[in-house]
Coordinates of C-alpha atoms in Angstrom, one line a residue:
M375 CA -26.7 125.6 -102.6
I376 CA -24.8 122.7 -101.1
P377 CA -22.7 124.1 -98.1
V378 CA -19.2 122.6 -98.2
Q379 CA -18.4 120.4 -95.3
G380 CA -15.1 119.8 -93.6
Y381 CA -13.5 123.3 -93.9
E382 CA -15.2 125.2 -91.1
G383 CA -13.0 128.0 -90.0
A384 CA -10.4 127.3 -92.7
R385 CA -9.1 129.5 -95.5
V386 CA -9.7 127.8 -98.8
A387 CA -8.3 129.2 -102.1
V388 CA -10.4 129.3 -105.2
L389 CA -8.7 129.6 -108.6
G390 CA -10.9 130.6 -111.6
L391 CA -13.9 132.8 -111.1
G392 CA -16.3 131.7 -113.7
R393 CA -19.7 130.0 -113.1
S394 CA -18.3 127.1 -111.0
G395 CA -15.7 129.2 -109.2
L396 CA -18.2 131.7 -107.8
A397 CA -20.6 128.9 -106.9
T398 CA -17.7 127.2 -105.1
A399 CA -16.9 130.4 -103.2
A400 CA -20.5 130.8 -102.1
A401 CA -20.8 127.2 -101.0
L402 CA -17.5 127.4 -99.0
R403 CA -18.7 130.5 -97.2
A404 CA -22.1 128.8 -96.5
G405 CA -20.2 126.0 -94.9
G406 CA -18.2 128.2 -92.6
A407 CA -14.9 128.5 -94.6
E408 CA -13.2 131.6 -95.6
P409 CA -12.8 131.6 -99.5
V410 CA -9.6 133.2 -100.9
L411 CA -10.3 134.1 -104.5
W412 CA -8.1 134.6 -107.6
D413 CA -8.4 134.8 -111.4
D414 CA -5.8 136.0 -113.9
S415 CA -8.6 138.0 -115.6
P416 CA -9.2 141.5 -114.1
E417 CA -12.8 141.3 -115.4
A418 CA -13.4 138.1 -113.5
R419 CA -11.9 139.6 -110.4
A420 CA -14.1 142.7 -110.7
K421 CA -17.2 140.5 -111.1
A422 CA -16.2 138.6 -107.9
E423 CA -15.6 141.8 -106.0
A424 CA -19.0 143.1 -107.1
A425 CA -20.5 140.0 -105.7
G426 CA -18.9 140.8 -102.3
Y427 CA -15.7 138.7 -102.4
A428 CA -12.2 139.9 -101.8
C429 CA -9.5 138.7 -104.3
T430 CA -6.0 137.8 -103.2
D431 CA -3.1 137.4 -105.6
L432 CA -2.2 133.7 -105.4
T433 CA 0.7 134.1 -107.8
R434 CA 2.8 136.0 -105.1
A435 CA 5.4 134.2 -103.0
G436 CA 4.1 132.7 -99.8
A437 CA 0.5 133.0 -101.0
F438 CA -0.4 129.5 -99.7
E439 CA 0.7 130.0 -96.1
G440 CA -2.3 129.1 -93.9
I441 CA -4.4 127.8 -96.9
A442 CA -6.1 124.5 -96.2
A443 CA -6.9 123.6 -99.9
L444 CA -7.0 125.0 -103.4
I445 CA -10.2 124.5 -105.4
T446 CA -9.6 125.0 -109.1
S447 CA -12.0 125.4 -112.1
P448 CA -11.9 122.4 -114.4
G449 CA -10.6 124.2 -117.4
I450 CA -7.3 125.1 -115.7
P451 CA -4.5 122.6 -116.4
H452 CA -3.0 120.9 -113.4
L453 CA -0.6 118.5 -115.0
Y454 CA -0.5 118.5 -118.8
P455 CA 0.5 120.1 -121.1
R456 CA 2.0 122.0 -118.1
P457 CA 0.5 122.9 -114.6
N458 CA -0.9 126.3 -114.1
P459 CA 1.7 128.2 -112.0
V460 CA -0.8 128.8 -109.1
I461 CA -1.6 125.0 -109.0
A462 CA 2.1 124.2 -109.2
A463 CA 2.8 126.5 -106.3
A464 CA 0.0 124.9 -104.2
M465 CA 1.3 121.4 -104.9
A466 CA 4.9 122.5 -104.1
A467 CA 3.6 123.8 -100.7
G468 CA 1.8 120.5 -100.0
V469 CA -1.7 122.2 -100.3
P470 CA -4.3 119.7 -101.4
V471 CA -5.8 120.5 -104.9
D472 CA -9.4 119.7 -105.6
N473 CA -12.4 120.8 -107.7
D474 CA -16.1 121.5 -107.1
I475 CA -17.0 117.9 -108.0
G476 CA -14.8 116.7 -105.1
L477 CA -16.4 119.2 -102.7
F478 CA -19.8 118.1 -103.8
F479 CA -19.3 114.5 -103.0
R480 CA -17.8 115.2 -99.6
S481 CA -20.7 117.6 -98.8
W482 CA -23.7 116.0 -100.5
A483 CA -24.9 113.7 -97.7
T484 CA -25.9 115.4 -94.4
A485 CA -27.3 114.2 -91.1
G486 CA -30.8 115.3 -92.3
W487 CA -30.9 112.3 -94.5
D488 CA -31.5 110.1 -91.5
D489 CA -35.1 111.3 -91.6
F490 CA -35.6 110.4 -95.3
D491 CA -37.6 107.3 -96.3
V492 CA -35.6 107.0 -99.5
T493 CA -31.9 108.0 -99.6
P494 CA -31.1 110.5 -102.4
R495 CA -29.0 109.1 -105.2
T496 CA -26.6 110.4 -107.8
V497 CA -26.2 109.3 -111.4
C498 CA -23.0 110.4 -113.1
I499 CA -22.4 110.3 -116.8
T500 CA -19.0 110.5 -118.6
G501 CA -17.6 109.6 -122.0
S502 CA -16.4 111.3 -125.2
N503 CA -19.7 111.8 -127.1
G504 CA -23.3 111.7 -126.1
K505 CA -22.9 112.4 -122.4
S506 CA -24.9 115.6 -122.5
T507 CA -27.8 114.0 -124.4
T508 CA -27.7 111.0 -122.1
T509 CA -27.7 113.2 -119.0
A510 CA -30.6 115.3 -120.2
L511 CA -32.5 112.2 -121.3
I512 CA -32.1 110.6 -117.9
H513 CA -33.2 113.8 -116.2
H514 CA -36.2 114.1 -118.6
I515 CA -37.3 110.5 -117.9
L516 CA -37.2 111.0 -114.2
K517 CA -39.3 114.1 -114.4
H518 CA -41.8 112.3 -116.7
A519 CA -42.0 109.6 -114.0
G520 CA -42.7 112.2 -111.3
R521 CA -39.4 111.6 -109.5
A522 CA -37.7 114.6 -107.8
T523 CA -34.6 115.3 -109.8
Q524 CA -31.9 118.0 -110.5
M525 CA -29.3 118.1 -113.3
A526 CA -25.9 119.8 -113.1
G527 CA -22.2 119.4 -113.7
N528 CA -20.9 120.0 -117.2
I529 CA -24.4 120.8 -118.3
G530 CA -26.7 123.4 -116.7
R531 CA -25.9 124.4 -113.1
G532 CA -22.6 124.1 -111.2
V533 CA -22.9 121.2 -108.8
L534 CA -22.5 123.3 -105.6
D535 CA -25.3 125.5 -106.9
L536 CA -27.8 122.6 -106.6
D537 CA -30.6 122.8 -103.9
P538 CA -30.2 120.4 -101.0
P539 CA -32.0 117.2 -102.0
E540 CA -35.4 116.1 -100.8
D541 CA -36.5 112.6 -99.9
G542 CA -35.7 110.2 -102.7
E543 CA -34.4 112.7 -105.1
V544 CA -32.0 111.7 -107.9
V545 CA -29.3 114.1 -109.0
V546 CA -28.0 113.6 -112.6
L547 CA -24.5 114.9 -113.3
E548 CA -22.6 115.2 -116.5
L549 CA -18.9 114.9 -115.8
S550 CA -16.1 115.7 -118.2
S551 CA -12.6 114.3 -118.1
Y552 CA -11.4 117.6 -116.7
Q553 CA -13.8 117.2 -113.8
T554 CA -13.2 113.5 -113.0
D555 CA -9.4 113.8 -113.4
L556 CA -8.9 115.9 -110.3
A557 CA -11.8 115.3 -107.9
R558 CA -10.6 113.9 -104.6
A559 CA -14.0 112.4 -103.9
L560 CA -16.1 110.5 -106.4
T561 CA -18.9 108.4 -105.0
P562 CA -21.8 108.0 -107.6
D563 CA -24.6 105.5 -107.0
I564 CA -24.8 104.8 -110.7
A565 CA -22.0 105.6 -113.1
V566 CA -22.4 105.7 -116.9
F567 CA -19.6 105.5 -119.5
T568 CA -20.9 106.2 -123.0
N569 CA -17.9 105.8 -125.3
L570 CA -14.4 106.9 -126.0
S571 CA -12.8 108.7 -128.9
P572 CA -9.7 111.0 -129.2
D573 CA -10.3 114.4 -127.6
H574 CA -8.4 116.7 -125.2
M575 CA -5.1 114.9 -126.1
D576 CA -2.9 117.8 -125.0
R577 CA -4.7 118.1 -121.6
H578 CA -4.3 114.3 -120.8
S579 CA -1.0 113.6 -122.7
G580 CA -2.6 111.1 -125.0
M581 CA -5.4 108.5 -125.1
G582 CA -4.1 106.6 -122.1
G583 CA -4.3 109.6 -119.8
Y584 CA -7.7 110.6 -121.3
F585 CA -9.2 107.2 -120.6
A586 CA -7.6 107.1 -117.1
A587 CA -9.4 110.3 -116.2
K588 CA -12.7 108.8 -117.3
R589 CA -12.0 105.5 -115.5
R590 CA -11.5 107.2 -112.2
L591 CA -15.3 107.6 -111.9
F592 CA -15.6 103.8 -111.8
A593 CA -12.3 102.6 -110.3
E594 CA -12.3 105.2 -107.4
G595 CA -16.0 105.9 -107.3
A596 CA -17.0 102.3 -106.8
P597 CA -20.6 102.8 -108.0
D598 CA -23.4 100.4 -106.9
R599 CA -24.1 99.9 -110.6
A600 CA -22.0 100.7 -113.7
V601 CA -23.6 101.3 -117.1
I602 CA -20.8 100.9 -119.7
G603 CA -20.8 101.3 -123.5
V604 CA -18.8 98.4 -125.0
D605 CA -18.5 99.5 -128.6
E606 CA -14.8 100.4 -128.1
P607 CA -12.0 98.4 -126.5
E608 CA -11.8 100.7 -123.6
G609 CA -15.4 100.1 -122.7
V610 CA -14.9 96.3 -123.0
Y611 CA -11.9 96.6 -120.7
L612 CA -13.7 98.8 -118.2
A613 CA -16.7 96.4 -118.0
N614 CA -14.3 93.5 -117.5
Q615 CA -12.6 95.4 -114.7
M616 CA -15.8 96.2 -112.9
A617 CA -17.6 92.8 -113.2
M618 CA -16.9 89.7 -111.2
G619 CA -18.0 87.6 -114.1
A620 CA -20.2 87.6 -117.2
T621 CA -23.4 87.2 -115.1
D622 CA -22.6 90.0 -112.6
D623 CA -25.6 92.3 -113.1
R624 CA -24.0 95.2 -111.2
V625 CA -22.5 96.0 -114.7
I626 CA -24.9 96.7 -117.5
R627 CA -23.2 96.5 -120.9
V628 CA -24.6 98.8 -123.6
S629 CA -24.1 98.7 -127.3
S630 CA -25.5 100.3 -130.5
A631 CA -23.5 97.9 -132.8
K632 CA -24.0 94.4 -131.6
K633 CA -26.2 92.0 -129.7
L634 CA -25.3 91.4 -126.0
G635 CA -27.3 88.4 -124.9
D636 CA -24.8 86.5 -122.9
F637 CA -24.4 88.7 -119.8
G638 CA -26.3 89.1 -116.6
W639 CA -27.7 92.4 -117.8
S640 CA -27.4 94.2 -121.1
V641 CA -29.1 96.8 -123.2
F642 CA -28.4 97.2 -126.9
A643 CA -29.9 98.6 -130.1
R644 CA -30.0 97.0 -133.5
K645 CA -31.8 98.2 -136.6
G646 CA -33.6 100.8 -134.6
F647 CA -34.9 98.6 -131.8
L648 CA -33.7 98.7 -128.2
A649 CA -33.6 95.4 -126.4
E650 CA -33.1 94.7 -122.7
W651 CA -31.7 91.3 -121.8
R652 CA -31.3 89.8 -118.3
K653 CA -29.9 86.4 -117.5
G654 CA -30.0 85.2 -121.1
R655 CA -33.5 86.3 -122.1
Q656 CA -35.1 89.4 -123.5
V657 CA -37.3 91.2 -121.0
A658 CA -38.3 94.4 -122.9
S659 CA -38.1 96.1 -126.3
I660 CA -38.6 99.6 -127.6
D661 CA -38.9 100.8 -131.2
L662 CA -36.6 103.9 -131.4
R663 CA -37.2 104.6 -135.1
G664 CA -40.1 107.0 -134.4
V665 CA -38.3 108.9 -131.6
K666 CA -37.6 112.2 -133.5
A667 CA -35.2 113.7 -131.0
L668 CA -32.9 110.6 -131.0
P669 CA -31.9 109.9 -134.7
G670 CA -29.1 107.6 -135.7
A671 CA -27.1 104.9 -134.0
H672 CA -25.2 107.3 -131.8
N673 CA -28.4 108.5 -130.3
H674 CA -29.7 105.0 -130.0
Q675 CA -26.6 104.3 -127.8
N676 CA -27.5 107.3 -125.7
A677 CA -31.0 105.9 -125.4
C678 CA -29.7 102.5 -124.3
A679 CA -27.5 104.1 -121.6
A680 CA -30.3 106.3 -120.3
Y681 CA -32.7 103.4 -120.3
A682 CA -30.2 101.2 -118.4
A683 CA -29.6 103.9 -115.8
C684 CA -33.4 104.5 -115.3
R685 CA -34.1 100.7 -115.1
S686 CA -31.4 100.6 -112.3
L687 CA -33.5 103.2 -110.5
G688 CA -36.6 101.0 -110.7
L689 CA -38.5 102.6 -113.6
A690 CA -40.7 100.5 -115.8
P691 CA -39.9 100.0 -119.5
K692 CA -43.2 101.4 -120.7
L693 CA -42.7 104.6 -118.7
I694 CA -39.2 105.1 -120.1
E695 CA -40.6 104.5 -123.7
E696 CA -43.2 107.2 -123.1
A697 CA -40.6 109.6 -122.0
F698 CA -38.4 109.0 -125.0
H699 CA -41.2 110.2 -127.3
S700 CA -41.7 113.5 -125.3
F701 CA -38.0 114.2 -125.1
G702 CA -37.2 117.4 -127.0
G703 CA -33.5 116.8 -127.5
L704 CA -30.6 119.2 -126.8
P705 CA -29.7 122.3 -128.8
H706 CA -26.8 121.9 -131.2
R707 CA -26.9 118.1 -131.1
S708 CA -28.7 116.5 -134.1
Q709 CA -31.4 119.1 -133.6
T710 CA -34.0 119.5 -136.4
I711 CA -34.4 123.3 -136.4
A712 CA -36.5 123.9 -139.5
E713 CA -38.2 122.1 -142.4
K714 CA -38.5 124.4 -145.5
R715 CA -39.9 123.2 -148.9
G716 CA -39.4 119.6 -148.0
V717 CA -35.8 120.1 -146.8
R718 CA -34.8 119.3 -143.3
Y719 CA -32.2 121.6 -141.5
V720 CA -30.3 119.9 -138.7
N721 CA -28.0 121.7 -136.3
D722 CA -25.2 119.5 -134.9
S723 CA -22.8 122.3 -134.1
K724 CA -21.6 120.3 -131.1
A725 CA -20.0 117.9 -133.6
T726 CA -16.6 119.5 -133.0
N727 CA -14.5 116.4 -133.7
V728 CA -14.3 113.7 -136.4
D729 CA -16.0 111.0 -134.3
S730 CA -19.1 113.1 -133.5
A731 CA -19.3 114.3 -137.1
A732 CA -19.2 110.7 -138.3
K733 CA -22.1 109.8 -136.1
A734 CA -24.1 112.7 -137.6
L735 CA -23.3 111.6 -141.2
E736 CA -24.4 108.1 -140.4
A737 CA -27.8 109.3 -139.0
F738 CA -29.1 111.0 -142.1
S739 CA -29.4 110.5 -145.9
N740 CA -29.3 112.9 -148.9
I741 CA -27.0 115.2 -147.0
R742 CA -25.9 118.7 -147.9
W743 CA -23.1 119.0 -145.4
I744 CA -21.8 122.3 -143.9
V745 CA -18.4 121.5 -142.4
G746 CA -15.3 123.4 -141.3
G747 CA -14.0 125.8 -138.6
M748 CA -10.8 125.5 -136.6
G749 CA -9.5 122.0 -137.6
K750 CA -8.1 119.6 -135.0
E751 CA -5.1 117.4 -135.1
G752 CA -5.5 114.6 -137.6
G753 CA -7.8 116.4 -140.0
V754 CA -11.0 114.9 -141.4
S755 CA -9.7 112.2 -143.8
A756 CA -11.1 109.5 -141.5
L757 CA -14.6 110.6 -142.7
K758 CA -14.1 109.6 -146.3
P759 CA -15.6 106.2 -146.0
L760 CA -18.8 107.8 -144.6
L761 CA -19.6 110.1 -147.5
G762 CA -21.9 107.9 -149.4
S763 CA -25.0 109.8 -148.2
V764 CA -23.4 113.3 -148.9
K765 CA -24.7 115.0 -152.1
K766 CA -22.5 118.0 -151.7
T767 CA -20.3 119.7 -149.1
Y768 CA -20.1 123.4 -148.2
F769 CA -16.9 124.3 -146.5
I770 CA -16.6 127.2 -144.0
G771 CA -14.0 128.7 -141.7
H772 CA -10.3 128.6 -141.3
S773 CA -9.7 124.9 -142.2
G774 CA -12.3 124.8 -145.0
R775 CA -9.9 124.6 -147.9
D776 CA -7.7 122.0 -146.1
F777 CA -10.8 119.9 -145.4
A778 CA -11.7 120.1 -149.1
L779 CA -8.3 118.7 -150.1
E780 CA -8.6 115.9 -147.6
L781 CA -12.1 114.9 -148.7
A782 CA -11.5 115.2 -152.5
P783 CA -13.0 114.4 -155.0
L784 CA -16.3 114.9 -153.2
E785 CA -18.4 117.6 -154.9
H786 CA -18.0 120.7 -152.8
E787 CA -18.0 124.5 -152.7
I788 CA -15.7 126.8 -150.6
C789 CA -18.2 129.1 -148.9
E790 CA -16.0 130.5 -146.1
T791 CA -19.0 132.0 -144.2
M792 CA -22.1 130.4 -142.6
E793 CA -24.3 132.9 -144.5
R794 CA -23.1 131.8 -147.9
A795 CA -23.1 128.1 -147.0
V796 CA -26.7 128.1 -145.8
A797 CA -27.8 130.2 -148.8
R798 CA -26.0 127.9 -151.3
A799 CA -27.3 124.7 -149.7
A800 CA -30.8 126.1 -149.6
E801 CA -30.7 127.1 -153.3
E802 CA -29.5 123.6 -154.4
A803 CA -31.5 121.4 -151.9
E804 CA -34.3 119.2 -153.2
P805 CA -37.3 117.8 -151.2
G806 CA -36.0 114.9 -149.1
D807 CA -32.6 116.5 -148.6
T808 CA -31.1 117.2 -145.2
V809 CA -28.9 120.3 -144.8
L810 CA -26.6 119.2 -141.9
L811 CA -24.3 121.4 -139.9
A812 CA -21.7 119.0 -138.5
P813 CA -18.5 121.0 -138.5
A814 CA -16.0 118.3 -137.4
A815 CA -14.0 121.3 -136.0
A816 CA -13.8 123.8 -133.2
S817 CA -15.6 127.1 -133.6
F818 CA -13.0 129.6 -132.4
D819 CA -12.0 130.9 -135.8
Q820 CA -15.4 132.6 -136.3
Y821 CA -17.4 132.1 -133.2
P822 CA -16.8 132.3 -129.4
N823 CA -18.2 128.8 -128.9
F824 CA -20.1 126.0 -130.7
E825 CA -23.4 127.3 -129.3
K826 CA -23.1 130.7 -131.1
R827 CA -22.2 128.9 -134.3
G828 CA -25.3 126.7 -134.0
E829 CA -27.5 129.7 -133.1
H830 CA -26.2 131.5 -136.2
F831 CA -27.0 128.5 -138.4
T832 CA -30.4 128.2 -136.8
A833 CA -31.3 131.8 -137.4
L834 CA -30.3 131.6 -141.0
A835 CA -32.2 128.4 -141.7
Q836 CA -35.3 129.6 -139.9
A837 CA -35.3 132.9 -141.9
L838 CA -35.4 131.0 -145.2
P839 CA -38.7 131.3 -147.1
D840 CA -41.3 128.5 -146.5

């Protein structure tokens, strides 16, 4: 646990009592603050009370009298599409609103660091797609190299639930736009921006607000080194904003679409090969084609970003390459979960939007594509140019029939359920085919989350006869 600094003897409100909320309450108490807890859910309040906390109704008039700050869970809107009433009341009362990420950065360093030979460091990863894989890959590389490391944030543990760091430790944090948007303190040593594509538009009132939330990690965080994907205009802009010139090697530009040889430091992948360039010459190269857990250009971009971050930490190229090959990948992200009768089954249930589904479609050939769920604004018509490798589509879920109309005249079948889709794809698949779950939609019509959807697909595929 990271005890929160700066609120000793103060009453600090906590809104939202999920994983991060309860970890925040414990960290506040450990730092000498008095946590004041609330959640709209009676079940969440009961869980908090069972853990030894008292709950106070923050919706009542005058609830913020004597409160030093409000710490809110990232999923609770604070501005768009409209502020949560409790957050609005705190702001109206002049009470500072923060989240656990802000508390982490104000509390991470302690006087005990004076005795360390090597100062602990933080690597923070944000972006639209690939940030979880990039985070896990950096963490894996560090472990492979024998470096002390922990991983948290939007993946794994809550940040305040981390153990106090040891000498030279590197903490790797995945940060969503919800987390970077509100944090009052952001001071990463290395910040990574993977890419940007439309998502969470209602929460950020459009692409501008969404990008602005991501950009805060760099503009306000002032990292010592910035690793920035430049395959979209926003990344090009961000790299330009952070660098003093083309040769400024505090910015490492990353691409999976083009050569980047004219900068102080760049890492890019072309035709399956990762190349590192410094001051106009190539200094290292890695063949990514045999790295099973990182298929496709989108994963090659993740590999480039992770490589750049680890090179910034002083790791050797050969050591990073070894770690690539031992990386097992993340569940529900281009994950090969079975091979039956010469057919590969790939679980990419995390592909909940068009952009991530597009990357999955580009990564494989001879695809039998399971797609559908709760469709998002804009539909899936943007995927039509990428259907050359798709042999047949099996539509499931609430938006399945709408998706079929958008993607016509692609050969397809309306299956509605995952059971039927897997069964029909398995019946028709031939050796060399890939049965790919890349839904391009949310899961909430049939499953509580994308993980449960992926687990169901995995169980069905693995139960097929060999």
